């Protein structure tokens, strides 16, 4: 499925992503879509051996529905590549946090300009070129200042990359958080300085973090299984192709 089949980003959305480094889309998924994914996530936490082998590694199983979800792809086509075959899914993991999880709190990282192709963020000839891009599906609601992911807007363009830790105090005044209903979609450049936050809600955070990148590069060690890949549709399986230079396709 090529970029032309997706609704392109509006001018406002493109400018906001370039300016801030992230976009939030509220309530993208319906309860019907989320129910089997939540059930899979709970089984992964409690009884993974009860799942089919194909569903024990994310984004296999019900979560595979999100690999090429149109709401995410319309963004990735604008900031990674306009051809689906040149977008790779680097990895996927479940972020599950309950109120008071001390080992899953504040942890600022990334941010600033970089020549590393995995993280580089550039604007050239009228087009955004984002390196590794995070796609986060919030399966439960997030309250303002109650958890979720914090970001320093615009830090993907900071010339003082090594100085960004000066602002790592959560009360420094530069961090932004968000609130959103269940099923919302957060997309941000890995070049934005970001952090997990202490979870301060009774309902646990259940979020799936996908990492996408260009077919030219790889950051994460592949974490897929033959069973997972075999259970995917051919269209979704191609997101896990090995790295290669696409100019040889011509």
Coordinates of C-alpha atoms in Angstrom, one line a residue:
X1 CA 0.0 0.0 0.0
X2 CA 1.6 3.2 -1.1
X3 CA 1.5 6.7 0.3
X4 CA -1.1 7.9 -2.2
X5 CA -3.7 5.6 -0.5
X6 CA -3.3 7.4 2.8
X7 CA -4.7 10.9 3.7
X8 CA -1.6 13.1 3.7
X9 CA -0.7 15.3 6.6
X10 CA -2.3 18.7 6.6
X11 CA 0.0 21.7 6.3
X12 CA -0.7 22.4 10.0
X13 CA 0.3 18.9 11.0
X14 CA 3.5 19.0 9.0
X15 CA 4.5 22.4 10.5
X16 CA 3.7 21.3 14.0
X17 CA 5.7 18.1 13.7
X18 CA 8.7 20.0 12.3
X19 CA 8.3 22.7 15.0
X20 CA 7.7 20.5 18.0
X21 CA 9.0 17.0 17.0
X22 CA 5.8 15.2 17.9
X23 CA 2.1 14.9 17.2
X24 CA -0.8 13.5 19.3
X25 CA -3.9 12.1 17.7
X26 CA -6.7 11.4 20.3
X27 CA -9.0 8.4 20.3
X28 CA -7.7 6.8 17.1
X29 CA -8.6 3.2 18.1
X30 CA -12.1 2.0 19.0
X31 CA -12.8 -0.2 22.1
X32 CA -13.5 -3.0 19.7
X33 CA -10.0 -2.7 18.2
X34 CA -8.3 -2.4 21.6
X35 CA -10.0 -5.3 23.4
X36 CA -8.0 -8.1 21.8
X37 CA -4.7 -6.1 22.0
X38 CA -5.3 -5.4 25.7
X39 CA -6.0 -9.1 26.3
X40 CA -2.8 -10.1 24.5
X41 CA -0.8 -7.6 26.6
X42 CA -2.2 -9.0 29.8
X43 CA -1.4 -12.5 28.7
X44 CA 2.1 -11.4 27.9
X45 CA 2.5 -10.1 31.4
X46 CA 0.8 -13.0 33.3
X47 CA 0.9 -16.2 31.2
X48 CA 2.8 -15.8 28.0
X49 CA 3.1 -19.6 27.6
X50 CA -0.6 -19.7 27.1
X51 CA -0.4 -17.7 23.9
X52 CA 0.4 -19.2 20.5
X53 CA 4.1 -19.0 19.7
X54 CA 3.3 -16.4 17.1
X55 CA 1.8 -14.1 19.7
X56 CA 4.5 -14.2 22.3
X57 CA 6.7 -11.6 20.6
X58 CA 5.4 -8.1 19.8
X59 CA 4.1 -7.0 17.4
X60 CA 2.8 -10.4 16.7
X61 CA -0.8 -11.5 17.4
X62 CA -3.5 -9.0 17.9
X63 CA -0.9 -6.2 18.1
X64 CA 0.0 -6.8 14.4
X65 CA -3.1 -4.8 13.5
X66 CA -1.1 -1.7 14.5
X67 CA 2.0 -2.3 12.3
X68 CA 0.6 -0.6 9.3
X69 CA -2.3 1.3 10.8
X70 CA -3.4 4.1 8.5
X71 CA -3.3 6.7 11.2
X72 CA 0.4 6.0 11.8
X73 CA 1.4 5.3 8.2
X74 CA 0.0 8.7 7.0
X75 CA 2.6 10.3 9.2
X76 CA 5.5 7.9 8.5
X77 CA 5.1 8.3 4.8
X78 CA 5.6 12.1 5.3
X79 CA 8.7 11.9 7.6
X80 CA 10.5 8.6 6.8
X81 CA 9.7 7.6 3.2
X82 CA 6.8 7.9 0.8
X83 CA 7.2 4.2 -0.2
X84 CA 6.0 1.6 2.3
X85 CA 8.8 -0.8 1.2
X86 CA 11.4 1.6 2.5
X87 CA 10.0 1.8 6.1
X88 CA 11.2 -0.7 8.6
X89 CA 9.7 -1.6 12.0
X90 CA 12.7 -1.7 14.3
X91 CA 11.0 -3.2 17.3
X92 CA 7.9 -3.0 19.6
X93 CA 7.6 -3.3 23.3
X94 CA 4.9 -3.1 26.0
X95 CA 5.1 -0.3 28.5
X96 CA 3.1 -1.3 31.6
X97 CA 3.2 0.8 34.7
X98 CA 1.1 1.0 37.8
X99 CA 0.9 3.8 40.4
X100 CA 4.0 3.8 42.5
X101 CA 6.3 1.7 40.2
X102 CA 9.5 3.2 41.5
X103 CA 11.8 1.6 38.8
X104 CA 9.8 3.1 35.9
X105 CA 10.0 6.8 36.6
X106 CA 11.9 9.8 35.3
X107 CA 14.6 9.0 32.7
X108 CA 15.4 11.8 30.2
X109 CA 17.4 10.8 27.1
X110 CA 18.0 11.6 23.5
X111 CA 17.6 15.1 22.0
X112 CA 19.5 17.5 19.8
X113 CA 21.0 17.5 16.3
X114 CA 22.9 14.4 15.3
X115 CA 24.7 13.1 12.2
X116 CA 23.9 9.5 13.2
X117 CA 21.4 8.3 10.6
X118 CA 19.4 6.5 13.2
X119 CA 18.6 9.7 15.0
X120 CA 19.2 12.5 12.4
X121 CA 16.3 14.9 11.8
X122 CA 16.6 17.0 8.7
X123 CA 14.4 19.2 6.5
X124 CA 15.6 19.3 2.9
X125 CA 14.1 20.3 -0.4
X126 CA 10.6 20.7 1.1
X127 CA 10.5 17.3 2.9
X128 CA 11.1 16.1 6.5
X129 CA 13.6 13.3 6.9
X130 CA 13.2 11.8 10.4
X131 CA 15.4 9.1 11.7
X132 CA 14.1 6.6 14.2
X133 CA 10.5 7.6 14.9
X134 CA 8.4 6.4 17.9
X135 CA 4.8 5.4 17.4
X136 CA 3.1 5.1 20.8
X137 CA -0.4 3.6 21.2
X138 CA -2.0 4.5 24.5
X139 CA -4.4 1.7 25.2
X140 CA -5.6 3.4 28.5
X141 CA -6.3 7.0 29.1
X142 CA -3.6 9.4 30.2
X143 CA -4.4 12.3 32.6
X144 CA -2.5 15.6 32.4
X145 CA 0.6 15.4 34.5
X146 CA -0.3 11.9 35.6
X147 CA 2.2 9.9 33.6
X148 CA 2.7 9.1 29.9
X149 CA 5.7 10.4 28.0
X150 CA 7.2 13.9 28.6
X151 CA 9.0 15.7 25.8
X152 CA 11.0 18.9 25.3
X153 CA 9.3 20.4 22.2
X154 CA 11.8 21.5 19.5
X155 CA 14.7 19.7 21.1
X156 CA 15.2 17.6 18.0
X157 CA 16.8 20.7 16.4
X158 CA 18.8 21.9 19.4
X159 CA 22.4 22.8 18.6
X160 CA 23.4 22.3 22.2
X161 CA 22.7 18.6 22.3
X162 CA 25.2 17.8 25.1
X163 CA 23.8 20.7 27.2
X164 CA 20.2 19.4 27.2
X165 CA 20.7 17.6 30.5
X166 CA 20.8 21.1 32.1
X167 CA 17.0 20.9 31.8
X168 CA 16.5 17.4 33.0
X169 CA 14.8 18.4 36.2
X170 CA 11.1 17.8 35.6
X171 CA 10.4 21.2 37.1
X172 CA 12.8 23.0 34.8
X173 CA 9.8 24.5 32.9
X174 CA 10.6 23.1 29.5
X175 CA 9.0 19.7 29.6
X176 CA 5.5 19.1 28.1
X177 CA 3.1 16.3 28.8
X178 CA -0.3 15.5 27.4
X179 CA -3.6 14.0 28.2
X180 CA -5.6 11.7 26.0
X181 CA -8.4 9.2 26.0
X182 CA -7.8 5.4 25.4
X183 CA -6.8 4.5 21.9
X184 CA -4.8 7.6 21.3
X185 CA -1.7 7.8 19.1
X186 CA 1.6 9.7 20.0
X187 CA 4.3 10.0 17.3
X188 CA 7.6 11.6 18.0
X189 CA 11.1 11.8 16.6
X190 CA 13.6 9.9 18.7
X191 CA 15.7 13.0 18.3
X192 CA 13.4 14.8 20.7
X193 CA 14.5 14.7 24.3
X194 CA 11.9 12.6 26.1
X195 CA 11.3 10.7 29.3
X196 CA 9.0 8.3 31.0
X197 CA 7.2 9.7 34.0
X198 CA 6.0 8.3 37.3
X199 CA 2.5 6.9 36.8
X200 CA 0.0 8.5 39.1
X201 CA -3.3 6.9 38.0
X202 CA -5.3 4.0 39.4
X203 CA -5.7 2.5 35.9
X204 CA -2.3 1.2 34.8
X205 CA -0.5 2.6 31.8
X206 CA -0.7 0.1 28.9
X207 CA 1.1 1.4 25.9
X208 CA 2.7 -0.2 22.9
X209 CA 5.9 1.5 21.7
X210 CA 6.9 0.9 18.0
X211 CA 10.1 2.1 16.5
X212 CA 10.3 2.8 12.8
X213 CA 13.2 3.7 10.6
X214 CA 14.4 3.8 7.0
X215 CA 15.3 0.6 5.3
X216 CA 18.9 2.0 5.0
X217 CA 19.6 1.8 8.7
X218 CA 19.1 -0.3 11.8
X219 CA 19.5 0.6 15.5
X220 CA 17.8 -2.2 17.4
X221 CA 18.9 -5.8 17.3
X222 CA 16.1 -7.8 15.5
X223 CA 13.7 -9.4 18.0
X224 CA 11.3 -11.4 16.0
X225 CA 10.6 -15.1 15.7
X226 CA 10.0 -17.3 12.7
X227 CA 6.5 -18.1 14.1
X228 CA 5.7 -14.4 14.5
X229 CA 6.8 -13.6 11.0
X230 CA 5.0 -16.6 9.4
X231 CA 1.7 -15.5 11.0
X232 CA 1.8 -12.0 9.6
X233 CA 0.3 -11.0 6.3
X234 CA 2.9 -10.5 3.5
X235 CA 2.1 -6.7 3.6
X236 CA 3.0 -6.6 7.3
X237 CA 5.9 -9.0 7.1
X238 CA 7.8 -6.7 4.8
X239 CA 8.2 -4.2 7.6
X240 CA 10.8 -6.6 9.1
X241 CA 13.0 -6.9 6.0
X242 CA 16.7 -6.8 6.5
X243 CA 18.5 -3.5 6.0
X244 CA 19.5 -2.8 2.4
X245 CA 20.2 0.3 0.2
X246 CA 17.0 0.8 -1.8
X247 CA 18.8 2.6 -4.7
X248 CA 19.5 -0.9 -6.0
X249 CA 15.8 -1.3 -6.6
X250 CA 16.0 1.1 -9.5

